[in-house]
mmCIF file of C-alpha atoms in Angstrom:
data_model
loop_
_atom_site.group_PDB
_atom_site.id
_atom_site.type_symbol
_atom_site.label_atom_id
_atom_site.label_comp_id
_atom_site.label_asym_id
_atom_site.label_seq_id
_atom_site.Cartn_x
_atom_site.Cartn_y
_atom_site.Cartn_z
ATOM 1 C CA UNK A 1 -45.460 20.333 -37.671
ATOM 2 C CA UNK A 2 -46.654 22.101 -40.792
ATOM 3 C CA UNK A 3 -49.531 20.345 -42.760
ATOM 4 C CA UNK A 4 -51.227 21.445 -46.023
ATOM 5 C CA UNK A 5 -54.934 20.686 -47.132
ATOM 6 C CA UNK A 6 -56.562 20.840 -49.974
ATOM 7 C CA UNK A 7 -60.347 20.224 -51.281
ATOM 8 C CA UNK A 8 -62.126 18.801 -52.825
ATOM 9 C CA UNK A 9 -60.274 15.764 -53.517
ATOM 10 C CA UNK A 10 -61.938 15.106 -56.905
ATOM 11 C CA UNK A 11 -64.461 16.806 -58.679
ATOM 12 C CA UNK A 12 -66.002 16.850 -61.728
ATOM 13 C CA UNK A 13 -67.742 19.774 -63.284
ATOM 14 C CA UNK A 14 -69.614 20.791 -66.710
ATOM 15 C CA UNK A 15 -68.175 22.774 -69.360
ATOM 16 C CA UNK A 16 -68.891 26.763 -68.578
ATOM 17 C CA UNK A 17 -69.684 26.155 -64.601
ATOM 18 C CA UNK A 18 -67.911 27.936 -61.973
ATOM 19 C CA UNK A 19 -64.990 26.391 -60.010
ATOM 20 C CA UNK A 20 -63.137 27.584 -56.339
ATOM 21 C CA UNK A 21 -60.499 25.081 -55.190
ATOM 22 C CA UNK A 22 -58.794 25.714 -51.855
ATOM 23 C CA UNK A 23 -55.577 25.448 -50.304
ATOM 24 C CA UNK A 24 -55.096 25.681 -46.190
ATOM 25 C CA UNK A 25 -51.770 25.450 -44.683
ATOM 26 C CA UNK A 26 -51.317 25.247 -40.988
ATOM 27 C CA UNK A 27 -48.525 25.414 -38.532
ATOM 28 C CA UNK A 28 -46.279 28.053 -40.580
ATOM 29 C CA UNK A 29 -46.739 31.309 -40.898
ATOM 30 C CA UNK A 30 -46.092 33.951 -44.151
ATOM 31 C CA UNK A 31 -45.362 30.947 -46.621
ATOM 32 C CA UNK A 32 -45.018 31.460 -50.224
ATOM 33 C CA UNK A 33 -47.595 29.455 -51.773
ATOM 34 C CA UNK A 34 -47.891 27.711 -55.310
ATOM 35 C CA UNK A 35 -50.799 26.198 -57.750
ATOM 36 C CA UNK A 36 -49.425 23.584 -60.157
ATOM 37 C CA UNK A 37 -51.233 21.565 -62.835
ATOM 38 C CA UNK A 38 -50.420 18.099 -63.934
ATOM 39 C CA UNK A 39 -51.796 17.132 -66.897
ATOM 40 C CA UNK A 40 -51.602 13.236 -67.214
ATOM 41 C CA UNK A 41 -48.441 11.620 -67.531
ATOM 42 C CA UNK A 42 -46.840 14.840 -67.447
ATOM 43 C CA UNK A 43 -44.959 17.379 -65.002
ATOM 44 C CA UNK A 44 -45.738 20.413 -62.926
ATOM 45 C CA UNK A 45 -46.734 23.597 -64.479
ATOM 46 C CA UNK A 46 -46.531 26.529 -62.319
ATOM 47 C CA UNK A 47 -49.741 28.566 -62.510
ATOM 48 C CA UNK A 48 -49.372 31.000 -59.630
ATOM 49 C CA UNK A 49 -47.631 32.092 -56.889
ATOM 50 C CA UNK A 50 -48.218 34.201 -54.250
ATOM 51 C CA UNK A 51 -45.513 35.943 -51.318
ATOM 52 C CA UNK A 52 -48.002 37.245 -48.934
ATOM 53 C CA UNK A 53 -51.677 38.353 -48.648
ATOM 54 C CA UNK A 54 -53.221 39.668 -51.796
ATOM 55 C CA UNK A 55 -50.215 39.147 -53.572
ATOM 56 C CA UNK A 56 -51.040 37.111 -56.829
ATOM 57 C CA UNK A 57 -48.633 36.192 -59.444
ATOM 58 C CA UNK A 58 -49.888 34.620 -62.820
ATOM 59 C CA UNK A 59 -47.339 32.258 -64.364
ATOM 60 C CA UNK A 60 -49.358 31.645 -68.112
ATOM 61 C CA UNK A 61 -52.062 33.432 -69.199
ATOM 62 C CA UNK A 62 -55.637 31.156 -68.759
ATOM 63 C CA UNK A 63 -58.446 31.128 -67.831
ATOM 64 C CA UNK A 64 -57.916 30.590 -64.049
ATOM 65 C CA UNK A 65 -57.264 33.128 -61.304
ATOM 66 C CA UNK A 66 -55.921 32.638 -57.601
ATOM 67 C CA UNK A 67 -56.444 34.948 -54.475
ATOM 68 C CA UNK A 68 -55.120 34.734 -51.595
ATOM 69 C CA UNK A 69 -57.722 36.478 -48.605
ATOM 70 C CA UNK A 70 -55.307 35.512 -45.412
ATOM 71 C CA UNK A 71 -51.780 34.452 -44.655
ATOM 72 C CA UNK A 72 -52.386 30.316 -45.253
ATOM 73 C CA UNK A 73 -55.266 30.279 -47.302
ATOM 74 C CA UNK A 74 -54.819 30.450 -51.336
ATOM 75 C CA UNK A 75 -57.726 29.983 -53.330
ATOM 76 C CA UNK A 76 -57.689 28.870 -57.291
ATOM 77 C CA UNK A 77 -60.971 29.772 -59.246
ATOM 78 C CA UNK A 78 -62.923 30.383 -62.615
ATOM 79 C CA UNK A 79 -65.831 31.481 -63.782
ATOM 80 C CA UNK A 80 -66.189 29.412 -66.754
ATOM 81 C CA UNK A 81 -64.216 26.405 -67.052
ATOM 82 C CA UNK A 82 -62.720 24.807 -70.269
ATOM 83 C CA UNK A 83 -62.668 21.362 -71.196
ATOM 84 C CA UNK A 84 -58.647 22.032 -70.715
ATOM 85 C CA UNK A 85 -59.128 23.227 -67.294
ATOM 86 C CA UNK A 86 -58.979 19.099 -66.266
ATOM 87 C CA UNK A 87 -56.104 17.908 -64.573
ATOM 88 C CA UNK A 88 -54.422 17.562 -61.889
ATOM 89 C CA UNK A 89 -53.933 20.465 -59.544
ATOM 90 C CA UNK A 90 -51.705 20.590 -56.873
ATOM 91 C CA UNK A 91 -51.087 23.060 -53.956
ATOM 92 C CA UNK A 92 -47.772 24.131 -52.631
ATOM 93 C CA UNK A 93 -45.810 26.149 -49.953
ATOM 94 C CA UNK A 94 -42.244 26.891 -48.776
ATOM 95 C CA UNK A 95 -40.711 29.031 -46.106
ATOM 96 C CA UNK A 96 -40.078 32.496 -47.230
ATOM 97 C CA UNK A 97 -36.479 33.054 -46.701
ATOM 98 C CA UNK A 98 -34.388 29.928 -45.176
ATOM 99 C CA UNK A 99 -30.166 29.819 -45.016
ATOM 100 C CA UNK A 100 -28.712 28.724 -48.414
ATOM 101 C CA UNK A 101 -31.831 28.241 -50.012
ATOM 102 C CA UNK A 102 -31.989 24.888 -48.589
ATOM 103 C CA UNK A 103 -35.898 24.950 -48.314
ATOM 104 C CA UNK A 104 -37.989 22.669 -49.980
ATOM 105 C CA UNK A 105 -41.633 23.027 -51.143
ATOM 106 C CA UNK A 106 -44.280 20.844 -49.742
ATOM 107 C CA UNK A 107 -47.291 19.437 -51.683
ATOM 108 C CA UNK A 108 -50.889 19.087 -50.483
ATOM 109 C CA UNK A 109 -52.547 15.799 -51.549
ATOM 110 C CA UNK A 110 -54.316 17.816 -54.808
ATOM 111 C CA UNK A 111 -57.403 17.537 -56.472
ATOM 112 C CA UNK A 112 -58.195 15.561 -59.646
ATOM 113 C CA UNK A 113 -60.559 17.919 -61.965
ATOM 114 C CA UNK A 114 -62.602 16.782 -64.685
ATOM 115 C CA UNK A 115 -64.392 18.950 -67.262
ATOM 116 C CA UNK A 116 -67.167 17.622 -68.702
ATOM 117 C CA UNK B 1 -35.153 31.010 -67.484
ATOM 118 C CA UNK B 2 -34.524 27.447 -66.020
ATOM 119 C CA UNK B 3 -34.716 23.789 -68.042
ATOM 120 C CA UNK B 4 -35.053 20.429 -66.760
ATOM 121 C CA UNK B 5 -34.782 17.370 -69.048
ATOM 122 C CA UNK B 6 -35.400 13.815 -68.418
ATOM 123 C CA UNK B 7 -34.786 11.394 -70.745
ATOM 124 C CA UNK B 8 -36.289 8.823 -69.657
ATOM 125 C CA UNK B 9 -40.317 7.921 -69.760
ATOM 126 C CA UNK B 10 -39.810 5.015 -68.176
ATOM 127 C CA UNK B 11 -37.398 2.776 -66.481
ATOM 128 C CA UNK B 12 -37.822 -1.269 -65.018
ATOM 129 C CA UNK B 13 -35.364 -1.973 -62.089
ATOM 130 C CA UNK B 14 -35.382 -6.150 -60.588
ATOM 131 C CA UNK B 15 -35.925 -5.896 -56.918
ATOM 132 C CA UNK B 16 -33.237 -5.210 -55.067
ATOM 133 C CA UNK B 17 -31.462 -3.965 -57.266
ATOM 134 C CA UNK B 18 -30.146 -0.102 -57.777
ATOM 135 C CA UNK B 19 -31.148 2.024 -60.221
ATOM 136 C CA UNK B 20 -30.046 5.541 -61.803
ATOM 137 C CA UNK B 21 -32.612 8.006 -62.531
ATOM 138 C CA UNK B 22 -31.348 10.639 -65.073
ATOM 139 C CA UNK B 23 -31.595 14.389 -64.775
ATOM 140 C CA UNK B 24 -30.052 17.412 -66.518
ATOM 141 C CA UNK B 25 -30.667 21.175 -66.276
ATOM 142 C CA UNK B 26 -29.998 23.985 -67.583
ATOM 143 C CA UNK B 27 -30.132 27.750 -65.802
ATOM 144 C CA UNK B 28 -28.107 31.429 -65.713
ATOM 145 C CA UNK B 29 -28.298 31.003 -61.730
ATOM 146 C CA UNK B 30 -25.433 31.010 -60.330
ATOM 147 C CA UNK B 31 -26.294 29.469 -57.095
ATOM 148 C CA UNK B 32 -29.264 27.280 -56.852
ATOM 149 C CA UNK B 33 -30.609 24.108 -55.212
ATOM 150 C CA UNK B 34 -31.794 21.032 -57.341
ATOM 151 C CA UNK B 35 -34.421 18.555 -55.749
ATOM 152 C CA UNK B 36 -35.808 15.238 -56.522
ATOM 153 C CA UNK B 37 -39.577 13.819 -55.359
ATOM 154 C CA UNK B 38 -41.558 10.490 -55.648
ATOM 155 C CA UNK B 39 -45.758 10.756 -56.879
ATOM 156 C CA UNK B 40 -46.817 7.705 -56.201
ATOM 157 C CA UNK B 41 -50.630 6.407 -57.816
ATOM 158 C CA UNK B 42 -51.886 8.869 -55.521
ATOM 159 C CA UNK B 43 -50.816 12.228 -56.886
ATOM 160 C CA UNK B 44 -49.068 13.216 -53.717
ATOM 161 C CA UNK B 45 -45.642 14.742 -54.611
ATOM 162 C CA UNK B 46 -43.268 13.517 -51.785
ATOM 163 C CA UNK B 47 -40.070 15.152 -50.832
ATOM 164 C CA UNK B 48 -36.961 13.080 -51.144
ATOM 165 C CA UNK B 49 -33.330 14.592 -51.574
ATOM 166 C CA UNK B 50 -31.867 17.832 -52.028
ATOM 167 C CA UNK B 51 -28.958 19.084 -53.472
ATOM 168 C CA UNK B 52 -26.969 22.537 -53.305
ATOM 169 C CA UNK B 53 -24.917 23.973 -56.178
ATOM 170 C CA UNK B 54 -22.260 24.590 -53.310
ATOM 171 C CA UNK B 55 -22.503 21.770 -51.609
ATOM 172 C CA UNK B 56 -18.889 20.317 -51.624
ATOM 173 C CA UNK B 57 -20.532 16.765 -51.133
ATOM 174 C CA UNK B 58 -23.359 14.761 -52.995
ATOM 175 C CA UNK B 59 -26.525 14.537 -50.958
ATOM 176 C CA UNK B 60 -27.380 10.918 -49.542
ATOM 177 C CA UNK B 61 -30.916 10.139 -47.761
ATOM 178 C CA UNK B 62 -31.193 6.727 -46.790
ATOM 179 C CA UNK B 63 -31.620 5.048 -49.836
ATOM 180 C CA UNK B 64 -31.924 8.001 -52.257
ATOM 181 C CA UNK B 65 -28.547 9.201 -53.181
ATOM 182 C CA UNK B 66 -27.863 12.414 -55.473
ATOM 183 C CA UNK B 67 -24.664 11.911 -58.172
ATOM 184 C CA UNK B 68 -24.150 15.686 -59.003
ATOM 185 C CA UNK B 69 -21.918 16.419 -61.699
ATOM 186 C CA UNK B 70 -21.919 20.247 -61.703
ATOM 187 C CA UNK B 71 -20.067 20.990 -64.997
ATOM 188 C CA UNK B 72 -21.842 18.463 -67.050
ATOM 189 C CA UNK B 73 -25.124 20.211 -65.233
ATOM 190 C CA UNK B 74 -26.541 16.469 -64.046
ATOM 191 C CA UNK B 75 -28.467 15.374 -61.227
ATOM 192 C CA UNK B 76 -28.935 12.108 -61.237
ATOM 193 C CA UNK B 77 -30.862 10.283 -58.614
ATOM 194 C CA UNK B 78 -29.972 6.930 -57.524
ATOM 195 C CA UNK B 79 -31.750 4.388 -55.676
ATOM 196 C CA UNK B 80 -30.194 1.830 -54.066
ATOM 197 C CA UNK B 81 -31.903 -2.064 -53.118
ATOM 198 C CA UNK B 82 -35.173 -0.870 -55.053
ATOM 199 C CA UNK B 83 -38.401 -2.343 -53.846
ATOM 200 C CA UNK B 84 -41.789 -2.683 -55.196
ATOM 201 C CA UNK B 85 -42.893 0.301 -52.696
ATOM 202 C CA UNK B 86 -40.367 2.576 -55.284
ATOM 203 C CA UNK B 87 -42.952 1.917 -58.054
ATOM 204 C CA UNK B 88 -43.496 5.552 -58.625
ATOM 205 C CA UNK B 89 -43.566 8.225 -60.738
ATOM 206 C CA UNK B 90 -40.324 10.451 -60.069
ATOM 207 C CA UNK B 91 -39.403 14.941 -60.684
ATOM 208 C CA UNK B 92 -36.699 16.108 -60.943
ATOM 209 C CA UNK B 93 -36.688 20.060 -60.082
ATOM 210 C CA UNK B 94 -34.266 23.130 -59.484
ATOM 211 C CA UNK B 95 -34.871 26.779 -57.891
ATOM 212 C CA UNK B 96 -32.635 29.380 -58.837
ATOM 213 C CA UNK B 97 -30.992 30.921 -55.137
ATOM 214 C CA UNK B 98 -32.094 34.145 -56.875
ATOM 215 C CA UNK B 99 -35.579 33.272 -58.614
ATOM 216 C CA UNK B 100 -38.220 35.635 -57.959
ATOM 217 C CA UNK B 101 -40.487 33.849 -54.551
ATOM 218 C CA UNK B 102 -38.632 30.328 -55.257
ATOM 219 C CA UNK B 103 -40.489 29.315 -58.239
ATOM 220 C CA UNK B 104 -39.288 25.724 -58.883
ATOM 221 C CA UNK B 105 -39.117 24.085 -62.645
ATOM 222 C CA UNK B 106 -40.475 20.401 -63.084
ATOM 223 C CA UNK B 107 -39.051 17.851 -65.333
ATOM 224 C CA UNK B 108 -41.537 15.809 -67.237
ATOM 225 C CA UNK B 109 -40.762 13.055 -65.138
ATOM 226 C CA UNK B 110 -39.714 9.311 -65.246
ATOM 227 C CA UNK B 111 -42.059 6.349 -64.507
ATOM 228 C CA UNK B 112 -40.139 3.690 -62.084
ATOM 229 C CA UNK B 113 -41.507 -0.165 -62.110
ATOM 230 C CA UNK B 114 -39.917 -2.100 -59.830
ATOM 231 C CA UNK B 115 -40.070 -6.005 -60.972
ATOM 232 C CA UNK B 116 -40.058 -9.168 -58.215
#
């Protein structure tokens, strides 16, 4: 069965430092993959997307960026972050292609970022 | 571009009792697949029902059921014999069949509290 990981579960980080969250997936292969954010209270904004290796799409312009360096690993980073970096963020994947569009995307647990 | 609205922030429900979660959309797809999930306190997003634009037949999982009203563009989730395990934070989402990698819009979500 296909599980997704993500760490650190919560972290909590000064104003202008540095920041790599990661997203694993394991027992798929070639998924799409997806970083949301939830601010509180709120829904999912999509903030990138990626169909295969080195493939990044940007969904809103921010100061975030994703890579992804092999098939089920997707990586969300920045070099500086903002006090409106904090939220919740929230890793995703789906099956590339499936009949009728009937699959579904599955969430990792996320991790709860606060900016200092 | 792709819409979903629901209208309400919060909803009570007595214990064993059903309740109808409301969700509306809006999209230039003409085929595309609407889905509903649970976040509990935890932040995990959990998968519950899906529902085709084709599908001849609203979608039923266990308790979950989906009332789809194509031409009034609703997708309204009902739960039937709620319990206090439904307490929950609830999405409702939609993919367009021909979206660009399956990127999925969020609703802003509605808050379930189940009373005993």
């Amino acid at each position: 069965s296909q599980t997704i990981h993500q760490w650190p579960a919560t972290l909590v980080q000064p104003v202008g430092s540095p920041l790599s969250l990661e997203c694993t997936v394991e027992g798929t292969s070639n998924p799409n993959l997806y970083w949301y954010r939830q601010a509180a209270g709120r829904g999912l904004q999509l903030l990138f997307y990626s169909v295969g290796i080195g493939q990044i799409s940007s969904e809103v312009p921010q100061n975030l960026s994703a890579s992804r360096p092999q098939d089920r690993q997707f990586i969300l980073s920045s070099k500086k972050l903002l006090l409106s970096d904090s939220g919740f963020y929230l890793c995703a994947w789906r099956t590339a292609e499936e009949a009728g569009g009937r699959d579904t995307q599955y969430f990792g647990p996320g991790t709860r970022l606060t900016v200092l | 571009a792709q819409k979903i609205t629901q209208t309400q922030p919060g909803m009570f429900v007595q214990e064993k009792e059903a309740v109808t979660l409301d969700c509306t959309y809006d999209t230039s797809d003409p085929s595309y697949g609407l889905f509903w999930y649970k976040q509990p306190s935890s932040g995990e997003m959990i998968f519950l029902i899906y529902q085709g634009s084709y599908d001849q037949q609203n979608a039923t999982e266990g308790r979950y059921s989906l009332n789809f009203q194509k031409a009034r563009k609703s997708a309204n989730l009902v739960i039937s014999a709620s319990q206090l395990g439904d307490s929950a934070m609830y999405f409702c989402a939609m993919r367009g069949h021909n979206t660009n990698a399956g990127k999925s819009t969020f609703g802003d979500g509605t808050t379930l509290t189940v009373k005993p």
